[in-house]
């Protein structure tokens, strides 16, 4: 029996390139306010659905991407080309990047600028960005602010 070499189809290559671009962009974000840490890597793995067999590779991929010389804007532009008509996919990525930015504490100015730039490259409006940040940071209507802060009303 002669076995043929396996070659991936175009859709598989696109999905792999997209996945790596998301991982690399997340690594660049995690590094923007200092060295990326295990908390940020673990948070990334919680935010993104990853096959169990790939989970062990993520920390190395993120560390390598954080150190490479490729600018984050390159990865954001690549992501934008993989699913150009899927605005919802890009909005969800921005939401996840905002949550990733919170993994090691409050969002820093550098993280906000980074995510805002990614948001812009994704072709999303400035108003859309501010709504996303507001919805993530501000308490939802109906929540008791005193309870959230852990203080008494008087």
mmCIF file of C-alpha atoms in Angstrom:
data_model
loop_
_atom_site.group_PDB
_atom_site.id
_atom_site.type_symbol
_atom_site.label_atom_id
_atom_site.label_comp_id
_atom_site.label_asym_id
_atom_site.label_seq_id
_atom_site.Cartn_x
_atom_site.Cartn_y
_atom_site.Cartn_z
ATOM 1 C CA UNK A 1 0.000 0.000 0.000
ATOM 2 C CA UNK A 2 1.245 3.433 -0.911
ATOM 3 C CA UNK A 3 0.037 6.213 1.347
ATOM 4 C CA UNK A 4 -0.453 9.667 -0.003
ATOM 5 C CA UNK A 5 0.861 12.622 1.935
ATOM 6 C CA UNK A 6 -1.855 14.422 3.816
ATOM 7 C CA UNK A 7 -2.428 18.006 2.780
ATOM 8 C CA UNK A 8 -4.810 20.338 4.575
ATOM 9 C CA UNK A 9 -7.604 22.005 2.682
ATOM 10 C CA UNK A 10 -7.845 25.779 2.329
ATOM 11 C CA UNK A 11 -10.509 26.105 5.039
ATOM 12 C CA UNK A 12 -8.355 24.265 7.569
ATOM 13 C CA UNK A 13 -5.365 26.456 6.760
ATOM 14 C CA UNK A 14 -7.538 29.560 7.181
ATOM 15 C CA UNK A 15 -8.827 28.360 10.572
ATOM 16 C CA UNK A 16 -5.309 27.562 11.789
ATOM 17 C CA UNK A 17 -3.963 30.932 10.636
ATOM 18 C CA UNK A 18 -6.923 32.697 12.253
ATOM 19 C CA UNK A 19 -6.411 30.792 15.523
ATOM 20 C CA UNK A 20 -2.730 31.604 15.635
ATOM 21 C CA UNK A 21 -3.423 35.262 14.884
ATOM 22 C CA UNK A 22 -5.896 35.416 17.803
ATOM 23 C CA UNK A 23 -3.373 33.717 20.116
ATOM 24 C CA UNK A 24 -0.598 36.072 19.011
ATOM 25 C CA UNK A 25 -2.766 39.169 19.386
ATOM 26 C CA UNK A 26 -3.809 38.054 22.874
ATOM 27 C CA UNK A 27 -0.145 37.520 23.765
ATOM 28 C CA UNK A 28 0.743 40.996 22.521
ATOM 29 C CA UNK A 29 -2.086 42.437 24.623
ATOM 30 C CA UNK A 30 -1.001 40.503 27.712
ATOM 31 C CA UNK A 31 2.516 41.904 27.250
ATOM 32 C CA UNK A 32 1.578 45.538 26.672
ATOM 33 C CA UNK A 33 1.606 46.372 30.392
ATOM 34 C CA UNK A 34 4.625 44.292 31.291
ATOM 35 C CA UNK A 35 5.666 40.684 31.018
ATOM 36 C CA UNK A 36 2.857 38.232 30.283
ATOM 37 C CA UNK A 37 2.080 36.012 33.263
ATOM 38 C CA UNK A 38 0.436 32.640 33.963
ATOM 39 C CA UNK A 39 -2.781 34.347 35.119
ATOM 40 C CA UNK A 40 -3.206 35.966 31.715
ATOM 41 C CA UNK A 41 -2.422 32.728 29.864
ATOM 42 C CA UNK A 42 -4.916 30.792 32.000
ATOM 43 C CA UNK A 43 -7.518 33.511 31.526
ATOM 44 C CA UNK A 44 -7.007 33.331 27.766
ATOM 45 C CA UNK A 45 -7.645 29.584 27.858
ATOM 46 C CA UNK A 46 -10.872 30.166 29.811
ATOM 47 C CA UNK A 47 -12.099 32.890 27.438
ATOM 48 C CA UNK A 48 -11.504 30.911 24.244
ATOM 49 C CA UNK A 49 -12.849 27.454 23.535
ATOM 50 C CA UNK A 50 -9.843 25.309 22.795
ATOM 51 C CA UNK A 51 -9.696 21.612 21.995
ATOM 52 C CA UNK A 52 -8.232 19.644 24.900
ATOM 53 C CA UNK A 53 -5.398 18.322 22.726
ATOM 54 C CA UNK A 54 -4.275 21.893 21.903
ATOM 55 C CA UNK A 55 -4.375 23.348 25.416
ATOM 56 C CA UNK A 56 -0.843 22.254 26.258
ATOM 57 C CA UNK A 57 0.586 24.199 23.302
ATOM 58 C CA UNK A 58 -1.053 27.525 24.134
ATOM 59 C CA UNK A 59 1.420 28.784 26.782
ATOM 60 C CA UNK A 60 4.392 28.207 24.456
ATOM 61 C CA UNK A 61 2.611 29.757 21.476
ATOM 62 C CA UNK A 62 1.691 32.802 23.563
ATOM 63 C CA UNK A 63 5.201 33.217 24.958
ATOM 64 C CA UNK A 64 6.731 32.926 21.486
ATOM 65 C CA UNK A 65 4.244 35.398 20.001
ATOM 66 C CA UNK A 66 4.799 37.879 22.842
ATOM 67 C CA UNK A 67 8.510 37.924 21.991
ATOM 68 C CA UNK A 68 8.336 37.955 18.197
ATOM 69 C CA UNK A 69 9.089 41.147 16.272
ATOM 70 C CA UNK A 70 5.768 41.247 14.453
ATOM 71 C CA UNK A 71 3.649 44.249 15.386
ATOM 72 C CA UNK A 72 0.225 43.554 16.929
ATOM 73 C CA UNK A 73 -1.423 45.551 14.149
ATOM 74 C CA UNK A 74 -0.280 42.911 11.650
ATOM 75 C CA UNK A 75 -2.173 40.207 13.542
ATOM 76 C CA UNK A 76 -5.265 42.399 13.882
ATOM 77 C CA UNK A 77 -5.259 43.097 10.141
ATOM 78 C CA UNK A 78 -4.877 39.367 9.400
ATOM 79 C CA UNK A 79 -7.816 38.525 11.654
ATOM 80 C CA UNK A 80 -9.874 41.105 9.820
ATOM 81 C CA UNK A 81 -9.211 39.375 6.484
ATOM 82 C CA UNK A 82 -10.185 35.851 7.545
ATOM 83 C CA UNK A 83 -13.875 36.588 8.122
ATOM 84 C CA UNK A 84 -14.381 40.025 6.554
ATOM 85 C CA UNK A 85 -18.188 39.990 6.717
ATOM 86 C CA UNK A 86 -18.453 38.541 10.223
ATOM 87 C CA UNK A 87 -18.712 41.711 12.328
ATOM 88 C CA UNK A 88 -20.133 39.802 15.291
ATOM 89 C CA UNK A 89 -17.019 37.580 15.416
ATOM 90 C CA UNK A 90 -14.777 40.658 15.608
ATOM 91 C CA UNK A 91 -16.991 42.303 18.249
ATOM 92 C CA UNK A 92 -16.813 39.140 20.366
ATOM 93 C CA UNK A 93 -13.033 39.135 20.017
ATOM 94 C CA UNK A 94 -12.885 42.711 21.283
ATOM 95 C CA UNK A 95 -15.070 41.713 24.250
ATOM 96 C CA UNK A 96 -12.731 38.834 25.040
ATOM 97 C CA UNK A 97 -9.663 41.044 24.687
ATOM 98 C CA UNK A 98 -11.205 43.526 27.131
ATOM 99 C CA UNK A 99 -11.806 40.678 29.593
ATOM 100 C CA UNK A 100 -8.270 39.417 29.050
ATOM 101 C CA UNK A 101 -6.984 42.896 29.837
ATOM 102 C CA UNK A 102 -8.750 42.653 33.203
ATOM 103 C CA UNK A 103 -7.088 39.329 34.058
ATOM 104 C CA UNK A 104 -4.262 40.944 36.003
ATOM 105 C CA UNK A 105 -6.146 43.936 37.412
ATOM 106 C CA UNK A 106 -7.903 47.035 36.097
ATOM 107 C CA UNK A 107 -7.370 47.935 32.450
ATOM 108 C CA UNK A 108 -4.309 50.101 32.011
ATOM 109 C CA UNK A 109 -4.172 53.022 29.612
ATOM 110 C CA UNK A 110 -1.785 51.017 27.406
ATOM 111 C CA UNK A 111 -4.269 48.123 27.264
ATOM 112 C CA UNK A 112 -7.158 50.427 26.413
ATOM 113 C CA UNK A 113 -5.146 52.097 23.634
ATOM 114 C CA UNK A 114 -4.084 48.675 22.305
ATOM 115 C CA UNK A 115 -7.626 47.274 22.274
ATOM 116 C CA UNK A 116 -9.015 50.508 20.810
ATOM 117 C CA UNK A 117 -6.505 50.256 17.957
ATOM 118 C CA UNK A 118 -7.444 46.608 17.338
ATOM 119 C CA UNK A 119 -11.111 47.617 17.402
ATOM 120 C CA UNK A 120 -10.410 50.280 14.783
ATOM 121 C CA UNK A 121 -8.463 47.858 12.562
ATOM 122 C CA UNK A 122 -11.440 45.513 12.816
ATOM 123 C CA UNK A 123 -13.499 48.291 11.218
ATOM 124 C CA UNK A 124 -15.737 48.842 14.235
ATOM 125 C CA UNK A 125 -16.975 52.293 15.244
ATOM 126 C CA UNK A 126 -15.554 54.383 18.067
ATOM 127 C CA UNK A 127 -19.003 54.560 19.655
ATOM 128 C CA UNK A 128 -19.203 50.762 19.581
ATOM 129 C CA UNK A 129 -15.890 50.581 21.469
ATOM 130 C CA UNK A 130 -16.964 52.950 24.227
ATOM 131 C CA UNK A 131 -20.246 51.075 24.660
ATOM 132 C CA UNK A 132 -18.304 47.807 25.038
ATOM 133 C CA UNK A 133 -15.947 49.296 27.616
ATOM 134 C CA UNK A 134 -18.844 50.880 29.518
ATOM 135 C CA UNK A 135 -20.841 47.645 29.548
ATOM 136 C CA UNK A 136 -17.859 45.707 30.832
ATOM 137 C CA UNK A 137 -16.761 48.125 33.538
ATOM 138 C CA UNK A 138 -19.942 49.761 34.822
ATOM 139 C CA UNK A 139 -22.409 47.796 36.934
ATOM 140 C CA UNK A 140 -25.585 46.620 35.262
ATOM 141 C CA UNK A 141 -28.846 48.518 35.962
ATOM 142 C CA UNK A 142 -30.692 47.196 38.991
ATOM 143 C CA UNK A 143 -27.566 46.215 40.894
ATOM 144 C CA UNK A 144 -27.143 47.776 44.310
ATOM 145 C CA UNK A 145 -23.978 49.932 44.206
ATOM 146 C CA UNK A 146 -23.595 49.772 47.976
ATOM 147 C CA UNK A 147 -23.633 45.986 47.845
ATOM 148 C CA UNK A 148 -21.112 45.969 44.990
ATOM 149 C CA UNK A 149 -18.760 48.210 47.005
ATOM 150 C CA UNK A 150 -19.395 46.297 50.231
ATOM 151 C CA UNK A 151 -20.396 49.387 52.197
ATOM 152 C CA UNK A 152 -23.469 50.451 54.143
ATOM 153 C CA UNK A 153 -25.778 53.104 52.708
ATOM 154 C CA UNK A 154 -25.301 55.524 55.624
#
